[in-house]
């Protein structure tokens, strides 16, 4: 009798385990979550650190130009001197592409020659009173070099 109960119990256990395995296989595989379109995915960020030497070089360039009586953009002449226009709100955000209508201009070549080489895929640009590093294809602002309104 003992042997018979072990066989029956063992058989029932096998049936239960087989049914559980079939139930798991019968469930449809969950589809991987759909990724958002490329236009909605956040951009990868590159932690670009601007050396203090570059910040100092940019400020020195604009101070020297102002002292020589030249007012390169974005500096404005007021009387016999020139200086930065009053600070306004920034039209850009860090790690975000530039909004439509915001124009990024190349800084003066003499200034770019004094700065360290920009990382591959990035370039220096001037947006208002800010000298920044932006992505070439993405137009995403990666780093602020200097804010000229604080001269």
Short mmCIF file of N, CA and C in Angstrom, two decimals:
data_model
loop_
_atom_site.label_atom_id
_atom_site.label_comp_id
_atom_site.label_asym_id
_atom_site.label_seq_id
_atom_site.Cartn_x
_atom_site.Cartn_y
_atom_site.Cartn_z
N UNK A 1 0.81 -1.18 0.00
CA UNK A 1 0.00 0.00 0.00
C UNK A 1 0.86 1.26 0.00
N UNK A 2 1.92 1.18 0.78
CA UNK A 2 2.83 2.31 0.81
C UNK A 2 3.42 2.60 -0.55
N UNK A 3 3.80 1.60 -1.23
CA UNK A 3 4.40 1.78 -2.54
C UNK A 3 3.37 2.38 -3.48
N UNK A 4 2.14 1.92 -3.40
CA UNK A 4 1.09 2.43 -4.26
C UNK A 4 0.82 3.90 -3.99
N UNK A 5 0.84 4.31 -2.70
CA UNK A 5 0.58 5.72 -2.39
C UNK A 5 1.74 6.60 -2.87
N UNK A 6 2.97 6.08 -2.81
CA UNK A 6 4.11 6.85 -3.31
C UNK A 6 4.03 7.01 -4.81
N UNK A 7 3.60 5.96 -5.49
CA UNK A 7 3.49 6.03 -6.94
C UNK A 7 2.39 7.01 -7.32
N UNK A 8 1.24 6.92 -6.64
CA UNK A 8 0.13 7.82 -6.94
C UNK A 8 0.53 9.26 -6.61
N UNK A 9 1.12 9.47 -5.43
CA UNK A 9 1.54 10.82 -5.05
C UNK A 9 2.59 11.36 -6.02
N UNK A 10 3.53 10.53 -6.38
CA UNK A 10 4.57 10.93 -7.33
C UNK A 10 3.97 11.25 -8.68
N UNK A 11 2.98 10.48 -9.12
CA UNK A 11 2.33 10.73 -10.39
C UNK A 11 1.55 12.04 -10.38
N UNK A 12 0.88 12.30 -9.25
CA UNK A 12 0.11 13.54 -9.12
C UNK A 12 1.05 14.74 -9.14
N UNK A 13 2.18 14.62 -8.47
CA UNK A 13 3.16 15.70 -8.42
C UNK A 13 3.69 15.97 -9.82
N UNK A 14 3.94 14.94 -10.60
CA UNK A 14 4.43 15.14 -11.96
C UNK A 14 3.39 15.84 -12.81
N UNK A 15 2.12 15.45 -12.64
CA UNK A 15 1.05 16.07 -13.41
C UNK A 15 0.93 17.54 -13.06
N UNK A 16 1.01 17.87 -11.76
CA UNK A 16 0.90 19.25 -11.32
C UNK A 16 2.07 20.09 -11.87
N UNK A 17 3.28 19.57 -11.79
CA UNK A 17 4.43 20.28 -12.31
C UNK A 17 4.35 20.47 -13.82
N UNK A 18 3.90 19.46 -14.52
CA UNK A 18 3.76 19.56 -15.97
C UNK A 18 2.70 20.59 -16.34
N UNK A 19 1.61 20.63 -15.61
CA UNK A 19 0.54 21.60 -15.88
C UNK A 19 1.05 23.03 -15.64
N UNK A 20 1.84 23.21 -14.58
CA UNK A 20 2.38 24.54 -14.29
C UNK A 20 3.35 24.98 -15.38
N UNK A 21 4.15 24.07 -15.86
CA UNK A 21 5.10 24.40 -16.92
C UNK A 21 4.37 24.75 -18.22
N UNK A 22 3.31 24.02 -18.52
CA UNK A 22 2.54 24.30 -19.73
C UNK A 22 1.82 25.64 -19.62
N UNK A 23 1.36 25.97 -18.42
CA UNK A 23 0.67 27.24 -18.23
C UNK A 23 1.63 28.42 -18.46
N UNK A 24 2.88 28.24 -18.00
CA UNK A 24 3.84 29.31 -18.22
C UNK A 24 4.18 29.45 -19.70
N UNK A 25 4.26 28.34 -20.40
CA UNK A 25 4.58 28.40 -21.82
C UNK A 25 3.40 28.92 -22.64
N UNK A 26 2.19 28.70 -22.16
CA UNK A 26 1.01 29.11 -22.90
C UNK A 26 0.82 30.62 -22.88
N UNK A 27 1.39 31.31 -21.86
CA UNK A 27 1.26 32.76 -21.79
C UNK A 27 2.05 33.37 -22.93
N UNK A 28 1.47 34.33 -23.62
CA UNK A 28 2.24 34.97 -24.69
C UNK A 28 3.39 35.78 -24.09
N UNK A 29 4.49 35.76 -24.79
CA UNK A 29 5.66 36.50 -24.32
C UNK A 29 5.34 37.99 -24.36
N UNK A 30 5.67 38.66 -23.29
CA UNK A 30 5.41 40.10 -23.23
C UNK A 30 6.32 40.80 -24.23
N UNK A 31 5.72 41.66 -25.00
CA UNK A 31 6.49 42.41 -25.99
C UNK A 31 7.38 43.41 -25.26
N UNK A 32 8.59 43.61 -25.75
CA UNK A 32 9.44 44.60 -25.09
C UNK A 32 8.78 45.97 -25.19
N UNK A 33 9.00 46.81 -24.17
CA UNK A 33 8.36 48.12 -24.22
C UNK A 33 8.84 48.92 -25.44
N UNK A 34 7.89 49.58 -26.05
CA UNK A 34 8.21 50.36 -27.24
C UNK A 34 9.03 51.58 -26.83
N UNK A 35 10.12 51.83 -27.55
CA UNK A 35 10.94 53.00 -27.23
C UNK A 35 10.33 54.22 -27.92
N UNK A 36 10.45 55.37 -27.28
CA UNK A 36 9.88 56.58 -27.88
C UNK A 36 10.62 56.94 -29.16
N UNK A 37 9.99 57.69 -30.03
CA UNK A 37 10.68 58.11 -31.25
C UNK A 37 11.94 58.89 -30.93
N UNK A 38 12.85 58.91 -31.86
CA UNK A 38 14.15 59.56 -31.64
C UNK A 38 14.00 61.02 -31.27
N UNK A 39 12.97 61.69 -31.79
CA UNK A 39 12.80 63.11 -31.49
C UNK A 39 12.40 63.36 -30.04
N UNK A 40 11.91 62.32 -29.35
CA UNK A 40 11.45 62.50 -27.96
C UNK A 40 12.43 61.92 -26.95
N UNK A 41 13.41 61.17 -27.41
CA UNK A 41 14.40 60.61 -26.49
C UNK A 41 15.36 61.69 -26.04
N UNK A 42 15.81 61.64 -24.77
CA UNK A 42 16.78 62.64 -24.34
C UNK A 42 18.10 62.44 -25.07
N UNK A 43 18.78 63.53 -25.29
CA UNK A 43 20.07 63.47 -25.96
C UNK A 43 21.13 62.96 -25.00
N UNK A 44 22.09 62.20 -25.51
CA UNK A 44 23.18 61.80 -24.63
C UNK A 44 24.00 63.03 -24.24
N UNK A 45 24.45 63.04 -23.03
CA UNK A 45 25.21 64.19 -22.58
C UNK A 45 26.69 63.84 -22.52
N UNK A 46 27.49 64.82 -22.78
CA UNK A 46 28.93 64.69 -22.69
C UNK A 46 29.38 65.69 -21.65
N UNK A 47 29.93 65.22 -20.60
CA UNK A 47 30.37 66.13 -19.55
C UNK A 47 31.65 66.82 -20.00
N UNK A 48 31.48 67.97 -20.59
CA UNK A 48 32.62 68.75 -21.05
C UNK A 48 32.99 69.73 -19.95
N UNK A 49 34.21 69.66 -19.52
CA UNK A 49 34.71 70.59 -18.52
C UNK A 49 35.56 71.63 -19.23
N UNK A 50 35.18 72.86 -19.04
CA UNK A 50 35.92 73.96 -19.66
C UNK A 50 37.02 74.38 -18.69
N UNK A 51 38.28 74.32 -19.11
CA UNK A 51 39.37 74.71 -18.21
C UNK A 51 39.32 76.20 -17.88
N UNK A 52 39.74 76.54 -16.70
CA UNK A 52 39.77 77.94 -16.27
C UNK A 52 40.64 78.77 -17.21
N UNK A 53 41.66 78.16 -17.77
CA UNK A 53 42.53 78.84 -18.72
C UNK A 53 41.73 79.36 -19.91
N UNK A 54 40.75 78.57 -20.41
CA UNK A 54 39.91 79.00 -21.53
C UNK A 54 38.97 80.13 -21.11
N UNK A 55 38.44 80.05 -19.92
CA UNK A 55 37.56 81.12 -19.42
C UNK A 55 38.34 82.43 -19.32
N UNK A 56 39.53 82.34 -18.75
CA UNK A 56 40.38 83.53 -18.61
C UNK A 56 40.78 84.09 -19.97
N UNK A 57 41.09 83.21 -20.92
CA UNK A 57 41.50 83.66 -22.26
C UNK A 57 40.36 84.39 -22.97
N UNK A 58 39.14 83.88 -22.83
CA UNK A 58 37.99 84.53 -23.47
C UNK A 58 37.73 85.90 -22.86
N UNK A 59 37.77 85.98 -21.54
CA UNK A 59 37.56 87.28 -20.89
C UNK A 59 38.67 88.26 -21.25
N UNK A 60 39.91 87.79 -21.27
CA UNK A 60 41.04 88.65 -21.61
C UNK A 60 40.92 89.16 -23.04
N UNK A 61 40.48 88.30 -23.96
CA UNK A 61 40.31 88.72 -25.36
C UNK A 61 39.33 89.89 -25.45
N UNK A 62 38.18 89.75 -24.84
CA UNK A 62 37.17 90.81 -24.93
C UNK A 62 37.59 92.06 -24.15
N UNK A 63 38.28 91.91 -23.04
CA UNK A 63 38.78 93.08 -22.31
C UNK A 63 39.83 93.83 -23.14
N UNK A 64 40.72 93.09 -23.78
CA UNK A 64 41.75 93.72 -24.62
C UNK A 64 41.12 94.45 -25.81
N UNK A 65 40.13 93.84 -26.42
CA UNK A 65 39.45 94.49 -27.55
C UNK A 65 38.75 95.77 -27.09
N UNK A 66 38.10 95.71 -25.93
CA UNK A 66 37.42 96.90 -25.41
C UNK A 66 38.43 97.98 -25.06
N UNK A 67 39.57 97.60 -24.47
CA UNK A 67 40.60 98.58 -24.11
C UNK A 67 41.21 99.23 -25.35
N UNK A 68 41.25 98.51 -26.46
CA UNK A 68 41.81 99.06 -27.70
C UNK A 68 40.79 99.91 -28.46
N UNK A 69 39.57 100.02 -27.93
CA UNK A 69 38.55 100.84 -28.57
C UNK A 69 37.71 100.11 -29.59
N UNK A 70 37.95 98.80 -29.74
CA UNK A 70 37.12 98.00 -30.65
C UNK A 70 36.05 97.32 -29.81
N UNK A 71 34.88 97.21 -30.34
CA UNK A 71 33.78 96.56 -29.62
C UNK A 71 33.26 95.38 -30.43
N UNK A 72 33.89 94.22 -30.32
CA UNK A 72 33.38 93.06 -31.06
C UNK A 72 32.03 92.64 -30.49
N UNK A 73 31.19 92.10 -31.34
CA UNK A 73 29.88 91.62 -30.88
C UNK A 73 30.12 90.59 -29.78
N UNK A 74 29.40 90.60 -28.74
CA UNK A 74 28.17 91.30 -28.41
C UNK A 74 28.40 92.57 -27.59
N UNK A 75 29.65 93.02 -27.47
CA UNK A 75 29.91 94.24 -26.70
C UNK A 75 29.29 95.43 -27.43
N UNK A 76 28.85 96.41 -26.66
CA UNK A 76 28.23 97.60 -27.25
C UNK A 76 28.98 98.83 -26.77
N UNK A 77 29.05 99.82 -27.63
CA UNK A 77 29.75 101.06 -27.30
C UNK A 77 28.81 101.95 -26.49
N UNK A 78 29.36 102.50 -25.42
CA UNK A 78 28.62 103.49 -24.64
C UNK A 78 29.60 104.62 -24.33
N UNK A 79 29.44 105.71 -25.07
CA UNK A 79 30.38 106.82 -24.94
C UNK A 79 31.70 106.45 -25.58
N UNK A 80 32.80 106.57 -24.80
CA UNK A 80 34.12 106.23 -25.33
C UNK A 80 34.53 104.80 -25.00
N UNK A 81 33.73 104.13 -24.22
CA UNK A 81 34.09 102.75 -23.85
C UNK A 81 33.04 101.78 -24.40
N UNK A 82 33.35 100.52 -24.27
CA UNK A 82 32.36 99.51 -24.66
C UNK A 82 32.31 98.45 -23.57
N UNK A 83 31.18 97.84 -23.47
CA UNK A 83 30.98 96.83 -22.46
C UNK A 83 29.86 95.90 -22.87
N UNK A 84 29.59 94.95 -22.02
CA UNK A 84 28.54 93.98 -22.31
C UNK A 84 27.18 94.61 -22.09
N UNK A 85 26.21 94.25 -22.93
CA UNK A 85 24.85 94.75 -22.71
C UNK A 85 24.29 94.16 -21.42
N UNK A 86 23.22 94.73 -20.90
CA UNK A 86 22.64 94.20 -19.69
C UNK A 86 22.23 92.74 -19.88
N UNK A 87 22.40 91.97 -18.83
CA UNK A 87 22.07 90.55 -18.89
C UNK A 87 20.57 90.37 -19.04
N UNK A 88 20.19 89.52 -19.93
CA UNK A 88 18.79 89.16 -20.12
C UNK A 88 18.61 87.69 -19.81
N UNK A 89 17.46 87.17 -20.09
CA UNK A 89 17.26 85.74 -19.87
C UNK A 89 17.93 84.97 -21.00
N UNK A 90 18.44 83.82 -20.67
CA UNK A 90 19.12 83.00 -21.66
C UNK A 90 18.11 82.34 -22.58
N UNK A 91 18.43 82.33 -23.84
CA UNK A 91 17.54 81.71 -24.83
C UNK A 91 17.86 80.24 -25.02
N UNK A 92 18.76 79.69 -24.24
CA UNK A 92 19.16 78.30 -24.39
C UNK A 92 19.21 77.63 -23.03
N UNK A 93 19.21 76.30 -23.04
CA UNK A 93 19.33 75.51 -21.81
C UNK A 93 20.44 74.48 -22.01
N UNK A 94 21.15 74.21 -20.94
CA UNK A 94 22.24 73.24 -20.99
C UNK A 94 21.69 71.86 -21.37
N UNK A 95 22.42 71.14 -22.17
CA UNK A 95 22.08 69.79 -22.65
C UNK A 95 20.80 69.74 -23.48
N UNK A 96 20.35 70.87 -24.00
CA UNK A 96 19.16 70.91 -24.85
C UNK A 96 19.53 71.55 -26.19
N UNK A 97 18.87 71.12 -27.27
CA UNK A 97 19.13 71.78 -28.55
C UNK A 97 18.66 73.24 -28.51
N UNK A 98 19.30 74.07 -29.30
CA UNK A 98 18.89 75.47 -29.36
C UNK A 98 17.48 75.56 -29.93
N UNK A 99 16.64 76.39 -29.34
CA UNK A 99 15.29 76.56 -29.88
C UNK A 99 15.33 77.16 -31.29
N UNK A 100 14.26 76.94 -32.03
CA UNK A 100 14.15 77.54 -33.37
C UNK A 100 14.25 79.05 -33.23
N UNK A 101 14.93 79.67 -34.13
CA UNK A 101 15.05 81.12 -34.12
C UNK A 101 16.23 81.64 -33.32
N UNK A 102 16.87 80.80 -32.52
CA UNK A 102 18.05 81.24 -31.76
C UNK A 102 19.27 81.03 -32.65
N UNK A 103 19.97 82.11 -32.88
CA UNK A 103 21.10 82.07 -33.80
C UNK A 103 22.40 81.90 -33.02
N UNK A 104 23.19 80.93 -33.43
CA UNK A 104 24.52 80.71 -32.86
C UNK A 104 25.54 81.19 -33.88
N UNK A 105 26.38 82.12 -33.47
CA UNK A 105 27.39 82.67 -34.36
C UNK A 105 28.77 82.17 -33.94
N UNK A 106 29.67 82.15 -34.89
CA UNK A 106 31.04 81.75 -34.59
C UNK A 106 31.74 82.88 -33.84
N UNK A 107 32.48 82.56 -32.78
CA UNK A 107 33.28 83.60 -32.12
C UNK A 107 34.38 84.08 -33.04
N UNK A 108 35.00 85.19 -32.73
CA UNK A 108 36.09 85.69 -33.58
C UNK A 108 37.22 84.64 -33.70
N UNK A 109 37.79 84.51 -34.89
CA UNK A 109 38.87 83.53 -35.08
C UNK A 109 40.05 83.75 -34.12
N UNK A 110 40.34 85.01 -33.80
CA UNK A 110 41.45 85.28 -32.87
C UNK A 110 41.16 84.69 -31.49
N UNK A 111 39.90 84.68 -31.08
CA UNK A 111 39.54 84.08 -29.80
C UNK A 111 39.62 82.57 -29.86
N UNK A 112 39.12 81.99 -30.93
CA UNK A 112 39.16 80.52 -31.06
C UNK A 112 40.60 80.02 -31.04
N UNK A 113 41.51 80.80 -31.61
CA UNK A 113 42.92 80.42 -31.60
C UNK A 113 43.52 80.39 -30.20
N UNK A 114 42.93 81.10 -29.25
CA UNK A 114 43.44 81.12 -27.88
C UNK A 114 42.82 80.04 -27.00
N UNK A 115 41.76 79.40 -27.47
CA UNK A 115 41.06 78.39 -26.69
C UNK A 115 41.56 77.00 -27.03
N UNK A 116 41.36 76.07 -26.10
CA UNK A 116 41.71 74.67 -26.36
C UNK A 116 40.81 74.15 -27.49
N UNK A 117 41.28 73.14 -28.18
CA UNK A 117 40.49 72.55 -29.26
C UNK A 117 39.19 71.99 -28.69
N UNK A 118 38.10 72.21 -29.40
CA UNK A 118 36.82 71.68 -28.94
C UNK A 118 36.79 70.17 -29.18
N UNK A 119 36.02 69.42 -28.38
CA UNK A 119 35.95 67.97 -28.59
C UNK A 119 35.39 67.64 -29.97
N UNK A 120 35.70 66.46 -30.45
CA UNK A 120 35.21 66.04 -31.77
C UNK A 120 33.69 66.08 -31.79
N UNK A 121 33.13 66.66 -32.83
CA UNK A 121 31.68 66.76 -32.96
C UNK A 121 31.08 67.98 -32.29
N UNK A 122 31.93 68.84 -31.72
CA UNK A 122 31.46 70.04 -31.03
C UNK A 122 32.23 71.25 -31.56
N UNK A 123 31.66 72.43 -31.37
CA UNK A 123 32.33 73.66 -31.80
C UNK A 123 31.97 74.79 -30.86
N UNK A 124 32.81 75.81 -30.87
CA UNK A 124 32.54 77.01 -30.08
C UNK A 124 31.50 77.85 -30.82
N UNK A 125 30.64 78.52 -30.07
CA UNK A 125 29.64 79.39 -30.66
C UNK A 125 29.34 80.53 -29.69
N UNK A 126 28.83 81.62 -30.24
CA UNK A 126 28.39 82.74 -29.41
C UNK A 126 26.88 82.86 -29.55
N UNK A 127 26.21 82.83 -28.42
CA UNK A 127 24.75 83.00 -28.37
C UNK A 127 24.49 84.18 -27.46
N UNK A 128 24.15 85.30 -28.02
CA UNK A 128 23.95 86.50 -27.22
C UNK A 128 25.27 86.90 -26.56
N UNK A 129 25.28 86.96 -25.24
CA UNK A 129 26.51 87.33 -24.53
C UNK A 129 27.26 86.11 -24.00
N UNK A 130 26.89 84.94 -24.45
CA UNK A 130 27.52 83.71 -23.95
C UNK A 130 28.37 83.06 -25.03
N UNK A 131 29.54 82.60 -24.62
CA UNK A 131 30.37 81.76 -25.48
C UNK A 131 30.15 80.34 -24.96
N UNK A 132 29.68 79.45 -25.85
CA UNK A 132 29.32 78.09 -25.46
C UNK A 132 29.97 77.09 -26.39
N UNK A 133 29.88 75.82 -26.01
CA UNK A 133 30.28 74.72 -26.87
C UNK A 133 29.00 73.98 -27.24
N UNK A 134 28.74 73.83 -28.55
CA UNK A 134 27.52 73.16 -29.00
C UNK A 134 27.86 71.98 -29.90
N UNK A 135 26.93 71.02 -29.96
CA UNK A 135 27.07 69.87 -30.85
C UNK A 135 26.89 70.32 -32.29
N UNK A 136 27.70 69.79 -33.18
CA UNK A 136 27.64 70.21 -34.58
C UNK A 136 26.33 69.80 -35.22
N UNK A 137 25.91 68.57 -35.07
CA UNK A 137 24.67 68.12 -35.71
C UNK A 137 23.43 68.34 -34.87
N UNK A 138 23.58 68.31 -33.57
CA UNK A 138 22.42 68.39 -32.68
C UNK A 138 22.09 69.80 -32.25
N UNK A 139 23.05 70.72 -32.32
CA UNK A 139 22.92 72.08 -31.81
C UNK A 139 22.59 72.10 -30.32
N UNK A 140 22.95 71.03 -29.62
CA UNK A 140 22.73 70.97 -28.17
C UNK A 140 23.88 71.66 -27.46
N UNK A 141 23.56 72.48 -26.47
CA UNK A 141 24.58 73.20 -25.71
C UNK A 141 25.21 72.23 -24.73
N UNK A 142 26.52 72.04 -24.86
CA UNK A 142 27.23 71.08 -24.02
C UNK A 142 27.97 71.74 -22.86
N UNK A 143 28.39 73.00 -23.03
CA UNK A 143 29.14 73.67 -21.96
C UNK A 143 29.10 75.18 -22.17
N UNK A 144 29.13 75.89 -21.06
CA UNK A 144 29.25 77.35 -21.08
C UNK A 144 30.71 77.69 -20.84
N UNK A 145 31.30 78.41 -21.78
CA UNK A 145 32.69 78.83 -21.63
C UNK A 145 32.75 80.08 -20.77
N UNK A 146 32.01 81.13 -21.18
CA UNK A 146 32.03 82.38 -20.43
C UNK A 146 30.76 83.17 -20.73
N UNK A 147 30.29 83.88 -19.72
CA UNK A 147 29.15 84.77 -19.85
C UNK A 147 29.72 86.20 -19.86
N UNK A 148 29.68 86.84 -21.02
CA UNK A 148 30.29 88.16 -21.18
C UNK A 148 29.53 89.26 -20.49
N UNK A 149 28.31 89.02 -20.08
CA UNK A 149 27.56 90.06 -19.37
C UNK A 149 28.12 90.27 -17.96
N UNK A 150 28.99 89.39 -17.52
CA UNK A 150 29.60 89.51 -16.18
C UNK A 150 31.00 90.08 -16.24
N UNK A 151 31.33 90.74 -17.35
CA UNK A 151 32.66 91.34 -17.49
C UNK A 151 32.81 92.52 -16.57
#
